[in-house]
Tab-separated table of C-alpha atoms and ligand atoms in Angstrom:
chain	number	residue	atom	x	y	z
A	1	UNK	CA	182.937	6.577	101.573
A	2	UNK	CA	186.504	6.932	103.026
A	3	UNK	CA	188.499	10.102	102.623
A	4	UNK	CA	190.613	8.780	99.763
A	5	UNK	CA	187.528	7.844	97.709
A	6	UNK	CA	185.970	11.239	98.448
A	7	UNK	CA	189.113	13.032	97.251
A	8	UNK	CA	188.957	11.004	94.014
A	9	UNK	CA	185.253	11.705	93.649
A	10	UNK	CA	185.912	15.428	94.131
A	11	UNK	CA	188.528	15.399	91.387
A	12	UNK	CA	186.267	13.394	89.047
A	13	UNK	CA	183.293	15.635	89.522
A	14	UNK	CA	185.319	18.768	89.276
A	15	UNK	CA	186.647	17.576	85.947
A	16	UNK	CA	183.164	16.687	84.742
A	17	UNK	CA	181.864	20.100	85.656
A	18	UNK	CA	184.811	21.819	83.977
A	19	UNK	CA	184.625	19.666	80.858
A	20	UNK	CA	181.009	20.614	80.414
A	21	UNK	CA	181.622	24.319	80.829
A	22	UNK	CA	180.062	24.769	84.292
A	23	UNK	CA	183.366	26.338	85.364
A	24	UNK	CA	186.139	28.059	83.422
A	25	UNK	CA	189.708	28.984	84.336
A	26	UNK	CA	190.162	28.753	88.107
A	27	UNK	CA	186.571	29.752	88.906
A	28	UNK	CA	184.522	27.811	91.455
A	29	UNK	CA	185.263	25.882	94.602
A	30	UNK	CA	183.860	22.847	96.378
A	31	UNK	CA	183.912	21.700	100.015
A	32	UNK	CA	182.961	18.335	101.540
A	33	UNK	CA	182.197	17.668	105.191
A	34	UNK	CA	184.190	14.849	106.864
A	35	UNK	CA	183.576	13.294	110.266
A	36	UNK	CA	186.475	15.356	111.645
A	37	UNK	CA	186.774	18.338	109.362
A	38	UNK	CA	186.489	19.326	105.743
A	39	UNK	CA	187.987	18.843	102.274
A	40	UNK	CA	188.214	21.966	100.166
A	41	UNK	CA	189.509	22.732	96.657
A	42	UNK	CA	192.739	24.730	96.815
A	43	UNK	CA	192.726	28.427	95.896
A	44	UNK	CA	193.512	29.196	92.273
A	45	UNK	CA	193.031	25.542	91.265
A	46	UNK	CA	191.195	24.517	88.120
A	47	UNK	CA	188.255	22.256	88.802
A	48	UNK	CA	189.196	20.283	85.703
A	49	UNK	CA	192.666	19.427	86.966
A	50	UNK	CA	192.414	18.706	90.736
A	51	UNK	CA	195.050	16.405	92.150
A	52	UNK	CA	193.310	14.324	94.889
A	53	UNK	CA	196.462	14.301	97.040
A	54	UNK	CA	196.788	18.092	97.016
A	55	UNK	CA	193.140	18.919	97.932
A	56	UNK	CA	193.144	21.133	101.088
A	57	UNK	CA	192.330	19.335	104.364
A	58	UNK	CA	190.782	21.472	107.136
A	59	UNK	CA	190.138	20.485	110.742
A	60	UNK	CA	186.771	20.760	112.447
A	61	UNK	CA	187.698	24.318	113.494
A	62	UNK	CA	188.352	25.121	109.803
A	63	UNK	CA	192.120	25.510	110.286
A	64	UNK	CA	194.329	24.379	107.392
A	65	UNK	CA	195.955	21.031	108.253
A	66	UNK	CA	197.400	19.754	104.936
A	67	UNK	CA	197.346	19.935	101.205
A	68	UNK	CA	197.518	23.167	99.144
A	69	UNK	CA	196.244	26.462	100.513
A	70	UNK	CA	192.383	26.305	100.630
A	71	UNK	CA	190.056	28.421	98.515
A	72	UNK	CA	189.703	32.074	99.517
A	73	UNK	CA	185.973	31.300	99.757
A	74	UNK	CA	186.363	29.263	102.964
A	75	UNK	CA	184.060	31.751	104.763
A	76	UNK	CA	181.344	31.164	102.163
A	77	UNK	CA	181.548	27.424	102.616
A	78	UNK	CA	181.704	27.642	106.370
A	79	UNK	CA	178.670	29.870	106.415
A	80	UNK	CA	176.551	27.322	104.408
A	81	UNK	CA	177.834	24.212	106.159
A	82	UNK	CA	177.196	25.804	109.539
A	83	UNK	CA	173.718	27.004	108.639
A	84	UNK	CA	172.704	23.576	107.130
A	85	UNK	CA	173.909	20.761	109.399
A	86	UNK	CA	172.306	18.203	107.160
A	87	UNK	CA	174.421	19.314	104.183
A	88	UNK	CA	177.490	17.206	103.357
A	89	UNK	CA	178.944	19.394	100.558
A	90	UNK	CA	178.853	22.862	98.952
A	91	UNK	CA	179.495	23.730	95.286
A	92	UNK	CA	180.177	27.277	94.167
A	93	UNK	CA	180.373	27.930	90.506
A	94	UNK	CA	180.393	30.894	88.021
A	95	UNK	CA	178.126	28.958	85.627
A	96	UNK	CA	176.928	31.388	82.991
A	97	UNK	CA	173.114	31.437	83.289
A	98	UNK	CA	172.939	31.212	87.109
A	99	UNK	CA	175.508	34.027	87.221
A	100	UNK	CA	173.407	36.044	84.763
A	101	UNK	CA	170.394	35.665	87.123
A	102	UNK	CA	172.715	36.790	90.003
A	103	UNK	CA	173.198	40.064	88.066
A	104	UNK	CA	169.392	40.540	87.763
A	105	UNK	CA	168.141	39.374	91.177
A	106	UNK	CA	167.435	41.985	93.902
A	107	UNK	CA	170.323	42.042	96.436
A	108	UNK	CA	169.017	40.842	99.745
A	109	UNK	CA	165.803	39.488	98.071
A	110	UNK	CA	164.894	36.273	96.304
A	111	UNK	CA	165.811	35.611	92.634
A	112	UNK	CA	162.862	35.046	90.415
A	113	UNK	CA	163.545	31.716	88.789
A	114	UNK	CA	160.109	30.417	87.955
A	115	UNK	CA	159.367	26.750	88.797
A	116	UNK	CA	159.165	25.540	85.169
A	117	UNK	CA	160.209	21.955	85.644
A	118	UNK	CA	159.964	19.373	88.442
A	119	UNK	CA	163.719	18.814	88.911
A	120	UNK	CA	164.404	22.383	89.754
A	121	UNK	CA	161.847	22.207	92.527
A	122	UNK	CA	163.028	18.847	93.696
A	123	UNK	CA	166.690	19.740	93.858
A	124	UNK	CA	166.608	23.372	94.749
A	125	UNK	CA	163.200	23.979	96.454
A	126	UNK	CA	161.063	27.000	96.686
A	127	UNK	CA	163.576	29.771	97.390
A	128	UNK	CA	166.698	31.174	95.834
A	129	UNK	CA	167.920	34.084	97.975
A	130	UNK	CA	170.429	36.541	96.483
A	131	UNK	CA	173.118	37.651	98.983
A	132	UNK	CA	174.304	41.303	98.385
A	133	UNK	CA	177.582	41.743	96.531
A	134	UNK	CA	180.835	41.137	98.421
A	135	UNK	CA	184.347	40.942	97.005
A	136	UNK	CA	185.313	37.273	96.413
A	137	UNK	CA	186.804	35.863	99.645
A	138	UNK	CA	185.544	38.766	101.793
A	139	UNK	CA	185.023	37.299	105.319
A	140	UNK	CA	182.309	40.013	105.830
A	141	UNK	CA	179.943	37.975	103.671
A	142	UNK	CA	179.694	35.160	106.306
A	143	UNK	CA	176.666	36.446	108.309
A	144	UNK	CA	174.596	37.325	105.217
A	145	UNK	CA	175.381	33.936	103.574
A	146	UNK	CA	174.583	32.072	106.823
A	147	UNK	CA	171.196	33.840	107.132
A	148	UNK	CA	170.334	33.135	103.484
A	149	UNK	CA	171.409	29.458	103.701
A	150	UNK	CA	169.249	28.838	106.782
A	151	UNK	CA	166.157	29.006	104.583
A	152	UNK	CA	167.396	27.645	101.299
A	153	UNK	CA	169.490	24.827	99.802
A	154	UNK	CA	170.932	27.172	97.171
A	155	UNK	CA	171.605	30.894	96.971
A	156	UNK	CA	173.102	33.396	94.615
A	157	UNK	CA	175.995	35.756	95.313
A	158	UNK	CA	174.973	39.044	93.605
A	159	UNK	CA	177.042	39.602	90.379
A	160	UNK	CA	179.179	36.546	91.177
A	161	UNK	CA	177.443	33.196	90.985
A	162	UNK	CA	175.513	30.298	92.533
A	163	UNK	CA	176.237	28.441	95.793
A	164	UNK	CA	174.518	25.076	96.184
A	165	UNK	CA	174.426	22.582	99.027
A	166	UNK	CA	173.525	18.877	99.054
A	167	UNK	CA	173.420	15.954	101.400
A	168	UNK	CA	176.372	14.461	99.596
A	169	UNK	CA	178.947	15.802	97.179
A	170	UNK	CA	177.146	14.064	94.301
A	171	UNK	CA	173.829	15.635	95.354
A	172	UNK	CA	175.324	19.101	95.581
A	173	UNK	CA	176.841	18.716	92.069
A	174	UNK	CA	173.555	17.488	90.645
A	175	UNK	CA	171.657	20.379	92.231
A	176	UNK	CA	174.208	22.896	90.919
A	177	UNK	CA	173.707	21.437	87.361
A	178	UNK	CA	169.902	21.601	87.824
A	179	UNK	CA	170.094	25.243	88.947
A	180	UNK	CA	172.204	26.205	85.965
A	181	UNK	CA	169.617	24.517	83.541
A	182	UNK	CA	166.707	26.183	85.375
A	183	UNK	CA	168.473	29.559	84.974
A	184	UNK	CA	169.061	28.918	81.305
A	185	UNK	CA	165.411	28.006	80.750
A	186	UNK	CA	164.293	31.057	82.749
A	187	UNK	CA	166.357	33.399	80.517
A	188	UNK	CA	165.355	31.616	77.329
A	189	UNK	CA	161.734	31.848	78.101
A	190	UNK	CA	161.663	35.306	79.806
A	191	UNK	CA	158.710	37.232	78.479
A	192	UNK	CA	157.690	34.600	75.944
A	193	UNK	CA	153.860	34.680	75.520
A	194	UNK	CA	152.111	31.599	76.707
A	195	UNK	CA	154.896	30.574	79.083
A	196	UNK	CA	153.498	28.030	81.635
A	197	UNK	CA	155.048	27.506	84.994
A	198	UNK	CA	154.197	24.672	87.475
A	199	UNK	CA	151.241	25.647	89.613
A	200	UNK	CA	151.619	26.196	93.439
A	201	UNK	CA	149.728	22.903	93.907
A	202	UNK	CA	152.192	21.074	91.637
A	203	UNK	CA	155.105	22.598	93.541
A	204	UNK	CA	153.596	21.586	96.907
A	205	UNK	CA	153.107	18.074	95.630
A	206	UNK	CA	156.715	17.792	94.454
A	207	UNK	CA	158.086	19.032	97.755
A	208	UNK	CA	155.800	16.710	99.750
A	209	UNK	CA	157.022	13.685	97.729
A	210	UNK	CA	160.682	14.545	97.109
A	211	UNK	CA	161.434	17.606	99.334
B	301	LIG	P1	189.512	30.292	94.754
B	301	LIG	O1	190.418	30.035	93.570
B	301	LIG	O2	190.195	30.916	95.901
B	301	LIG	O3	188.749	29.066	95.160
B	301	LIG	O4	188.423	31.352	94.242
B	301	LIG	C1	187.700	31.098	92.991
B	301	LIG	C2	186.365	31.665	93.058
B	301	LIG	O5	185.531	31.130	92.389
B	301	LIG	C3	186.125	32.885	93.828
B	301	LIG	O6	184.724	33.023	93.981
């Protein structure tokens, strides 16, 4: 896909996420890897109203080349895209249920989102690390995010929200949606007697076939 089409796809998917309540106000940011740099949503922009022509363009050294000023979370996106060379895009949201889990998960440990359904396992995998709290946009978060992203497609920022990578922009958006639904189910079913999660063998099978 050429850069123009990617810019349009970014605006379309941003609007779709916003319209369905995955992001509110100016929360959330998205980056896409290009052959010679990155696209990034501008700081303080609303994902529901992105202008494709004003999306920030960064060079391969992450310097700002054109478009509006990039998201303050550029360090977050750089950490994930550096740690995961196979990832083509990163989506950060403040979606309600995944953010709720980010307030419960142990900082520096793994969030306990049970493998209740196949698509959570297929899109996110086995692990969901929770990076300790940092102020939004704090460059100090970069090493901790990079370390967490090395072993996981998705992670949580403590008391802040989810960060999800994917091979393509579309994949990253789908995985972010799947994580939000898994978090919602996990909270809905927390402590419910008789709750059945997938077995370790079923999880292994999914990862072998789709992982
Ligand atoms: P930006 O508006 O700078 O992208 O920040 C929004 C956000 O979600 C911070 O985590």
